[in-house]
mmCIF file of C-alpha atoms in Angstrom:
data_model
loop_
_atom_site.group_PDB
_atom_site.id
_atom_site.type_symbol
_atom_site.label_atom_id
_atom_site.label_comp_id
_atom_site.label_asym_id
_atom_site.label_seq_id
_atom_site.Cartn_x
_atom_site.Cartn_y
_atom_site.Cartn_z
ATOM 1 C CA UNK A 1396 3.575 2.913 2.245
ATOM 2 C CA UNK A 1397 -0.021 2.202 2.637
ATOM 3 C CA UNK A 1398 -2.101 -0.397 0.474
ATOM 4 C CA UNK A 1399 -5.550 -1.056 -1.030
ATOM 5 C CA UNK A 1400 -6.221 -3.726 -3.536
ATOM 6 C CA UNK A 1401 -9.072 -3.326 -5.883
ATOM 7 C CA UNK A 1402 -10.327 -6.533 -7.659
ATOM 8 C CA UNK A 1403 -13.142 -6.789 -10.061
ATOM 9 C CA UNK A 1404 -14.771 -10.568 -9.977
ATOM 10 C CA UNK A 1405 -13.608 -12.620 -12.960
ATOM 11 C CA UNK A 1406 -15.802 -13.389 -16.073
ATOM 12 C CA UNK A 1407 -19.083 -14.058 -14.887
ATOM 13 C CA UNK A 1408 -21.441 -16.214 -17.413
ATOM 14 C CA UNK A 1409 -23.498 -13.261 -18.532
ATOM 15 C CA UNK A 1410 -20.294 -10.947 -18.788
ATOM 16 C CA UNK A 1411 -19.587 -14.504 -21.609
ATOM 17 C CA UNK A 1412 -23.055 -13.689 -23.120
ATOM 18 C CA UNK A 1413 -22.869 -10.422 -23.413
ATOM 19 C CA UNK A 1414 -25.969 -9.427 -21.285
ATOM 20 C CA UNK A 1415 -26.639 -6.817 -18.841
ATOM 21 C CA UNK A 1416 -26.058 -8.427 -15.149
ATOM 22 C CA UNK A 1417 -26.350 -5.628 -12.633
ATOM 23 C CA UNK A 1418 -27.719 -6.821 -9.235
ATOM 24 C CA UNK A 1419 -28.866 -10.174 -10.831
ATOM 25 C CA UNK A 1420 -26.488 -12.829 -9.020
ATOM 26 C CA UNK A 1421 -24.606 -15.455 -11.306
ATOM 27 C CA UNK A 1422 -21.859 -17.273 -11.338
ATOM 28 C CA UNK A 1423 -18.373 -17.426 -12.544
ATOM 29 C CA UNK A 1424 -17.371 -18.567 -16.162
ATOM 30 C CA UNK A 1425 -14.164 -21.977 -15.358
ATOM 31 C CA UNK A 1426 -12.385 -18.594 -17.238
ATOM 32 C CA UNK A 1427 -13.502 -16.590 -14.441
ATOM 33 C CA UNK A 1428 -12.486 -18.723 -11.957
ATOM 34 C CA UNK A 1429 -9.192 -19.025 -13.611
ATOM 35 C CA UNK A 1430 -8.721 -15.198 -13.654
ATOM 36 C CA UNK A 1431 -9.830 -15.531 -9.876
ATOM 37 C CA UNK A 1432 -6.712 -17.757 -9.411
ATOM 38 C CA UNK A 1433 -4.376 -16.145 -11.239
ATOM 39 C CA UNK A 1434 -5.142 -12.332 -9.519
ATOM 40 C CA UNK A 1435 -4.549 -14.784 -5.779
ATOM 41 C CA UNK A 1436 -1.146 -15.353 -7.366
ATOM 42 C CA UNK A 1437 -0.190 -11.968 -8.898
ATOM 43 C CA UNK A 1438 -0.727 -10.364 -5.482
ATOM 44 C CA UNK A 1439 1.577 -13.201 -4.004
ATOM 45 C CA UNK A 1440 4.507 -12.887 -5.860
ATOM 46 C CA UNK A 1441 4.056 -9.232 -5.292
ATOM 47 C CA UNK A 1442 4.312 -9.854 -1.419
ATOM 48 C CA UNK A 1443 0.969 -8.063 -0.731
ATOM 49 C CA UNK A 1444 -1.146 -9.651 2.092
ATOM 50 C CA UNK A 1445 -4.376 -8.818 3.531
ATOM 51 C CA UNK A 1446 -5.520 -8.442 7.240
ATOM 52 C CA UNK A 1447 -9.570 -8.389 6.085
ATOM 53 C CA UNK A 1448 -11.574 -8.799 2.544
ATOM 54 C CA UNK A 1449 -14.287 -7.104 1.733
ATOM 55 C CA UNK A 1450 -17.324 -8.259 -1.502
ATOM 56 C CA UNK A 1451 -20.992 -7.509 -2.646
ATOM 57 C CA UNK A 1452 -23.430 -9.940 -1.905
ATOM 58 C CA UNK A 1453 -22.898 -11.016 -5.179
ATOM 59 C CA UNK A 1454 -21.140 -14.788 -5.447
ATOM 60 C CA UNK A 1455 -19.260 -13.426 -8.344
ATOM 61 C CA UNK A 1456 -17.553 -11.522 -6.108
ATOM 62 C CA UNK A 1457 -17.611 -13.626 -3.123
ATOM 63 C CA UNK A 1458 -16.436 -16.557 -5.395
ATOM 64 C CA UNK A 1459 -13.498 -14.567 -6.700
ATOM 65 C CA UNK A 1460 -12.933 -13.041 -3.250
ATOM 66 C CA UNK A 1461 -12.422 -16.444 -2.040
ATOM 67 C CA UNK A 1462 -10.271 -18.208 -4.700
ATOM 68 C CA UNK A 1463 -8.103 -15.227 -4.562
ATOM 69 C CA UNK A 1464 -7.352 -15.366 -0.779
ATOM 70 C CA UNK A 1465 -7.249 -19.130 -0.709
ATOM 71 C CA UNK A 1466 -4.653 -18.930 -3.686
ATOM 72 C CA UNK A 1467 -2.538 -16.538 -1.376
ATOM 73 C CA UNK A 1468 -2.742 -18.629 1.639
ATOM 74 C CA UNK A 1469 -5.080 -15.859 3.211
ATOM 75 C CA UNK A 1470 -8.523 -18.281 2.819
ATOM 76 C CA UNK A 1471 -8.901 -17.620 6.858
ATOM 77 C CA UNK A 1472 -8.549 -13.677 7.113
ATOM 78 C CA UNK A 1473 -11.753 -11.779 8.179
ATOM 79 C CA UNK A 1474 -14.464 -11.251 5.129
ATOM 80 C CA UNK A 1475 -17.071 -8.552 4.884
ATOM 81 C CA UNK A 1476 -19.649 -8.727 2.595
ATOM 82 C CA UNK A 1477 -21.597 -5.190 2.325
ATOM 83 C CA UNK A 1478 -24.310 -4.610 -0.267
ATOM 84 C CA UNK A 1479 -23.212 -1.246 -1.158
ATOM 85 C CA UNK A 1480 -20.137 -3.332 -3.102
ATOM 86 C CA UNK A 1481 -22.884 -4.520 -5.369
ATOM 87 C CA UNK A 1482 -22.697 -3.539 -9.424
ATOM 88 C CA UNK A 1483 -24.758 -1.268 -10.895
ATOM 89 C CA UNK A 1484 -28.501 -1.781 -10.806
ATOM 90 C CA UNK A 1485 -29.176 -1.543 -14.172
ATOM 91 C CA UNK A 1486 -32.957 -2.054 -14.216
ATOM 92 C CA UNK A 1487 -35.172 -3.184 -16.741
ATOM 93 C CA UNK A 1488 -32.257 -3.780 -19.230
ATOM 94 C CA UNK A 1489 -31.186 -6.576 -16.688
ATOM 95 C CA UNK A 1490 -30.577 -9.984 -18.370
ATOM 96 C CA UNK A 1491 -30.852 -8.331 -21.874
ATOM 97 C CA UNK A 1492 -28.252 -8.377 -24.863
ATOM 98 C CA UNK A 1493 -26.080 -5.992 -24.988
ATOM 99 C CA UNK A 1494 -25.243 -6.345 -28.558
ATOM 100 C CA UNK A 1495 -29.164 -6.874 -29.684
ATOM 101 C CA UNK A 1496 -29.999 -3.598 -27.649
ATOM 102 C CA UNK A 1497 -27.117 -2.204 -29.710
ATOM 103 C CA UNK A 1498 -28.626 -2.786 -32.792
ATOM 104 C CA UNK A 1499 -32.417 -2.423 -31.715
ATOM 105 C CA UNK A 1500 -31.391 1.084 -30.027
ATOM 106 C CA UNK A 1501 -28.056 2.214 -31.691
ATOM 107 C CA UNK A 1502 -24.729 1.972 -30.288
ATOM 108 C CA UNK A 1503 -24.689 5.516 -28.817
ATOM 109 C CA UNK A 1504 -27.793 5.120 -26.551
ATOM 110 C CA UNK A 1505 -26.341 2.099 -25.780
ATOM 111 C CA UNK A 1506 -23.396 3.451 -24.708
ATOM 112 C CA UNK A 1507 -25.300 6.008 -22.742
ATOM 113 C CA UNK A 1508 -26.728 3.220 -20.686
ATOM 114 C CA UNK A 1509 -23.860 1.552 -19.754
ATOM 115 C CA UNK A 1510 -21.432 4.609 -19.243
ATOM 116 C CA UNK A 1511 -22.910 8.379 -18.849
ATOM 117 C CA UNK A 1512 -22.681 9.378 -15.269
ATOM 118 C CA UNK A 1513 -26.054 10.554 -14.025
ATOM 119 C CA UNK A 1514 -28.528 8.786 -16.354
ATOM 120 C CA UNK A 1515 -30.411 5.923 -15.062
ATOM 121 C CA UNK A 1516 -31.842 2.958 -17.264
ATOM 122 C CA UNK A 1517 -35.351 2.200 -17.861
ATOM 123 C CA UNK A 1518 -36.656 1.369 -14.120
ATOM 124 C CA UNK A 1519 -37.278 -2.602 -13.571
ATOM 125 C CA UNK A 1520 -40.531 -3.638 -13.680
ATOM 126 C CA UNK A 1521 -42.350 -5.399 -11.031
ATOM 127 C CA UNK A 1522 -43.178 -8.141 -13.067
ATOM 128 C CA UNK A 1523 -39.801 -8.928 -14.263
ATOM 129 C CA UNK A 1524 -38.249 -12.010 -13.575
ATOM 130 C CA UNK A 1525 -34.934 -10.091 -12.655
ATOM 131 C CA UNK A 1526 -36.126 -7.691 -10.219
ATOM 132 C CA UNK A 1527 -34.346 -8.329 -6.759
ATOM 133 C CA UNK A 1528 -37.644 -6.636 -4.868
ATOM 134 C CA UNK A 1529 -38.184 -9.535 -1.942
ATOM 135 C CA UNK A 1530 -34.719 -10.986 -1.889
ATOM 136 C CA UNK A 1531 -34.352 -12.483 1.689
ATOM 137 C CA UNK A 1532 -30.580 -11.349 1.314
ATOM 138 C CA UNK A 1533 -31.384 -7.322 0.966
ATOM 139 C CA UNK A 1534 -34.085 -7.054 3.557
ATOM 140 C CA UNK A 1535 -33.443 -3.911 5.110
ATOM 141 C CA UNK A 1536 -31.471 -3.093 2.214
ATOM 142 C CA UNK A 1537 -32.696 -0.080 -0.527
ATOM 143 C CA UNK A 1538 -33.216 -2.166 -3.255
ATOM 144 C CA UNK A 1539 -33.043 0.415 -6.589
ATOM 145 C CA UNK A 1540 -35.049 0.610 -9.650
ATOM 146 C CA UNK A 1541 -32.134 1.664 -11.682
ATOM 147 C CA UNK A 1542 -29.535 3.225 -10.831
ATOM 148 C CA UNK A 1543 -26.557 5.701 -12.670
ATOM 149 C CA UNK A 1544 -23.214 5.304 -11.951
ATOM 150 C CA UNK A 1545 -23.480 9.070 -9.824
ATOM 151 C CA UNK A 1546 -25.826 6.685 -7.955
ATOM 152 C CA UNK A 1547 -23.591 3.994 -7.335
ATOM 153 C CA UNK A 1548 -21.107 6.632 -6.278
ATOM 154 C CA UNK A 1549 -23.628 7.720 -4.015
ATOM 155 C CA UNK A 1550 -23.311 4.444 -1.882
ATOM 156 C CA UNK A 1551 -19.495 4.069 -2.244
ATOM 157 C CA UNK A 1552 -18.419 7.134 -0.423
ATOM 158 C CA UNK A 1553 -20.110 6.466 2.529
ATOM 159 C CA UNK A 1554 -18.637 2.472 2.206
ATOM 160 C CA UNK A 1555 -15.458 3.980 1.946
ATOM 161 C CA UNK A 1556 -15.809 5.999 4.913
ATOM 162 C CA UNK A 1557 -17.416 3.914 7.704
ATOM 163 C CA UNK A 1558 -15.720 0.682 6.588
ATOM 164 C CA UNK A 1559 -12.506 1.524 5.368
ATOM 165 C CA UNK A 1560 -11.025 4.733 6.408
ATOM 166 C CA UNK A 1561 -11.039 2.980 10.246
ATOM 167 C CA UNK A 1562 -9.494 0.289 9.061
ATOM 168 C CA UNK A 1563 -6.482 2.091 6.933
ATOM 169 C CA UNK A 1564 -6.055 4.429 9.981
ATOM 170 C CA UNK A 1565 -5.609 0.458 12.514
ATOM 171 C CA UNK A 1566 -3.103 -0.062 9.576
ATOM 172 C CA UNK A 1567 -5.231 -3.320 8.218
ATOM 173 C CA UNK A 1568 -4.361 -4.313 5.034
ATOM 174 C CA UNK A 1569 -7.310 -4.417 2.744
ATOM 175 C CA UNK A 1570 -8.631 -6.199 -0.778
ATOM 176 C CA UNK A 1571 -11.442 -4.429 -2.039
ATOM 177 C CA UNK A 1572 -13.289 -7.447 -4.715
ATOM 178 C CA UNK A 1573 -16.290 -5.707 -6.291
ATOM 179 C CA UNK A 1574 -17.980 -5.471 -9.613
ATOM 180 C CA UNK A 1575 -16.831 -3.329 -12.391
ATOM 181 C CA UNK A 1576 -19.365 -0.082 -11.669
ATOM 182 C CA UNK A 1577 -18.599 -0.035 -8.004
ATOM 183 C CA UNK A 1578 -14.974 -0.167 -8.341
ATOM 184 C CA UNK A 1579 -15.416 3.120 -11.174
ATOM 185 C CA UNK A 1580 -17.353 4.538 -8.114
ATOM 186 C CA UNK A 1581 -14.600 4.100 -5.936
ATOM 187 C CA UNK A 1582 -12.131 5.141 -8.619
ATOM 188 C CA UNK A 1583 -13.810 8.447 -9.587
ATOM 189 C CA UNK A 1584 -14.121 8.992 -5.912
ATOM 190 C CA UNK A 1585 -10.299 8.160 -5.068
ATOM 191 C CA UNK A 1586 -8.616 9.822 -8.083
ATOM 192 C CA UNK A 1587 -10.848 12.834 -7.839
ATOM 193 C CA UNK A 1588 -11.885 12.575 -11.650
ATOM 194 C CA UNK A 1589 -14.824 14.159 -13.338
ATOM 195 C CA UNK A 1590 -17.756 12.585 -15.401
ATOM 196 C CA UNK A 1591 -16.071 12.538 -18.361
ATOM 197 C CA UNK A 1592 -12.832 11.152 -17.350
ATOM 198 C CA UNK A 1593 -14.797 8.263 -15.458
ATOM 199 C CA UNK A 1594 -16.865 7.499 -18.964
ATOM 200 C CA UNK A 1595 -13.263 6.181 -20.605
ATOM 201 C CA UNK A 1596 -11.974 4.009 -17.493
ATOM 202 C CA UNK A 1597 -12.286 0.206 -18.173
ATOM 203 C CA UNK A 1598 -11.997 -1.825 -15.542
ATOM 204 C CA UNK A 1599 -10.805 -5.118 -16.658
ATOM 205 C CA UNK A 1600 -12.002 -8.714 -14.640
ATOM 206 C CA UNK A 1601 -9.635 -10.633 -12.458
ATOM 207 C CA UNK A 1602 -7.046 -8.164 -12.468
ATOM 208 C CA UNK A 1603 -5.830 -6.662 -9.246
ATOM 209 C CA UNK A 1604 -5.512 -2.895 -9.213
ATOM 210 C CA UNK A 1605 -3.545 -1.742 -6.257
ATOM 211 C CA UNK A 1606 -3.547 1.988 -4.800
ATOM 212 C CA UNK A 1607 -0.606 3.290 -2.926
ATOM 213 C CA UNK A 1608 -1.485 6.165 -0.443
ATOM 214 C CA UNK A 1609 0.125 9.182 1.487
ATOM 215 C CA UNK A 1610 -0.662 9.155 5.212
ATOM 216 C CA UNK A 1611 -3.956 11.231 5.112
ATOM 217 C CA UNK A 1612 -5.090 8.134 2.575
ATOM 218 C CA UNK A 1613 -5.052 9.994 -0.565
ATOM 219 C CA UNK A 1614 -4.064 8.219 -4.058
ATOM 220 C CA UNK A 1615 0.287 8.450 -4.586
ATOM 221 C CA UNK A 1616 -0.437 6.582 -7.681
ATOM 222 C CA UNK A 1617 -2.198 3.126 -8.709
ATOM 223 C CA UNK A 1618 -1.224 0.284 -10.967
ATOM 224 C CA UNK A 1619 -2.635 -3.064 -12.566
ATOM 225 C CA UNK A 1620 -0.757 -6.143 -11.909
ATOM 226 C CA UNK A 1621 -0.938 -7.646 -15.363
ATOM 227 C CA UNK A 1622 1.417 -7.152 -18.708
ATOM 228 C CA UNK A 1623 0.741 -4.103 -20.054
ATOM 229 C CA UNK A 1624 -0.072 -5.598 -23.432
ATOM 230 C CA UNK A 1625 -2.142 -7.987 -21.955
ATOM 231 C CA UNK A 1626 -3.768 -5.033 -19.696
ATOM 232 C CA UNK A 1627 -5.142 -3.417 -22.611
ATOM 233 C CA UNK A 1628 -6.715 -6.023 -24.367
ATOM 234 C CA UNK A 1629 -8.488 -6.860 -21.690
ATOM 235 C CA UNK A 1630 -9.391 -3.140 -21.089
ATOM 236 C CA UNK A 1631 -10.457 -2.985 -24.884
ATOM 237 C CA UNK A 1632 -12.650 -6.182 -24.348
ATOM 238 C CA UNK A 1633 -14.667 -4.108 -21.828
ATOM 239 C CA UNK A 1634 -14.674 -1.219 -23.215
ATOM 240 C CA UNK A 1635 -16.092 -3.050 -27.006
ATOM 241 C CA UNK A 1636 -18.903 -4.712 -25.017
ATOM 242 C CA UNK A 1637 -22.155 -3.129 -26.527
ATOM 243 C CA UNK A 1638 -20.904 -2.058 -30.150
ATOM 244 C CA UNK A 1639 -23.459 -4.051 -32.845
#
């Protein structure tokens, strides 16, 4: 039986206030770091191990990444940190409310920001403080405007491809810690769904999802390791975040 781990970072300070984050890089919440802990010893009592770990090049990520592995005894395996792991660029609405855009805008166009598949936010400005244009950490890198979550999608097939499919195939064991777009990405892309089944998954932080696949490294089935009452208050908590 072959297994990938999927682990969105843990609560982030803006993902506390409320405001859009995308590709701007902050830090873990003591909750987050907490969540960070407790994923490193869900996956250990569940016996699953890791060979390599791959994150953004967001610390968010990195940060839970690393409390995860060092929880699980793993804090020395190979890391990977590949851009294309990054969240959703969500442009110009980047460090903004989400529930005072809710109530300047409406809930539904809110709504349509954060979750329809092929529409792209307002494009970042170049004068905005939040724009990543310049970063010493994505030269060479395509650094968006905006992006849609068929964007992000965009970047995570080929990811999935060139970094992991080798990897599966050498039999490495593999945690996956992204941000909660990029793991829908990989989800839609995995479980084969369409844009409107992708617009109701919630992808809860600090939780570990893990995938079990067939030989040719398609999906058997996939499964949170949290309480199932506990799982969907968490899931609800994501998917309130925008309502006025």
């Amino acid at each position: 039986m072959i297994k990938i781990v999927l682990l969105r970072h843990g609560e982030s300070t803006w993902n506390k206030k409320g405001l859009f984050t995308g590709w701007v890089d902050v830090g873990l919440t003591e909750k987050g770091k907490q969540e960070a802990k407790k994923a490193g010893q869900s996956l250990k009592k569940a016996n699953i191990n890791f060979d390599v770990a791959f994150t953004s090049l967001l610390k968010r990520a990195s940060l839970t990444m690393n409390i995860t592995l060092k929880e699980m005894g793993l804090a020395n395996i190979k890391k990977i940190t590949d851009w294309r792991l990054n969240e959703r660029h969500y442009g110009n609405l980047q460090g903004l409310n989400k529930k005072e855009m809710a109530a300047k805008f409406g809930e539904k166009q809110v709504l349509i920001w954060r979750r329809s598949y092929s529409v792209r936010p307002p494009e970042i400005s170049k004068n905005n403080k939040y724009n990543q244009l310049g970063e010493l950490k994505y030269k060479n890198i395509p650094v968006p405007k905006a992006e849609s979550l068929k964007d992000v999608v965009g970047r995570i097939i080929p990811f999935w491809r060139e970094q992991i499919i080798p990897r599966l195939k050498n039999q490495e064991r593999i945690l996956i810690t992204g941000s909660g777009n990029s793991l829908r990405a990989l989800i839609k892309y995995l479980d084969k769904m369409s844009a409107k089944e992708i617009l109701e998954v919630n992808v809860p932080t600090g939780i570990p999802l893990v995938y079990e696949l067939d030989n040719k490294f398609k999906p058997l089935r996939h499964y949170y390791l949290a309480d199932k009452k506990i799982l969907q208050m968490e899931m609800k908590k994501v998917k309130n975040q925008g309502k006025k």
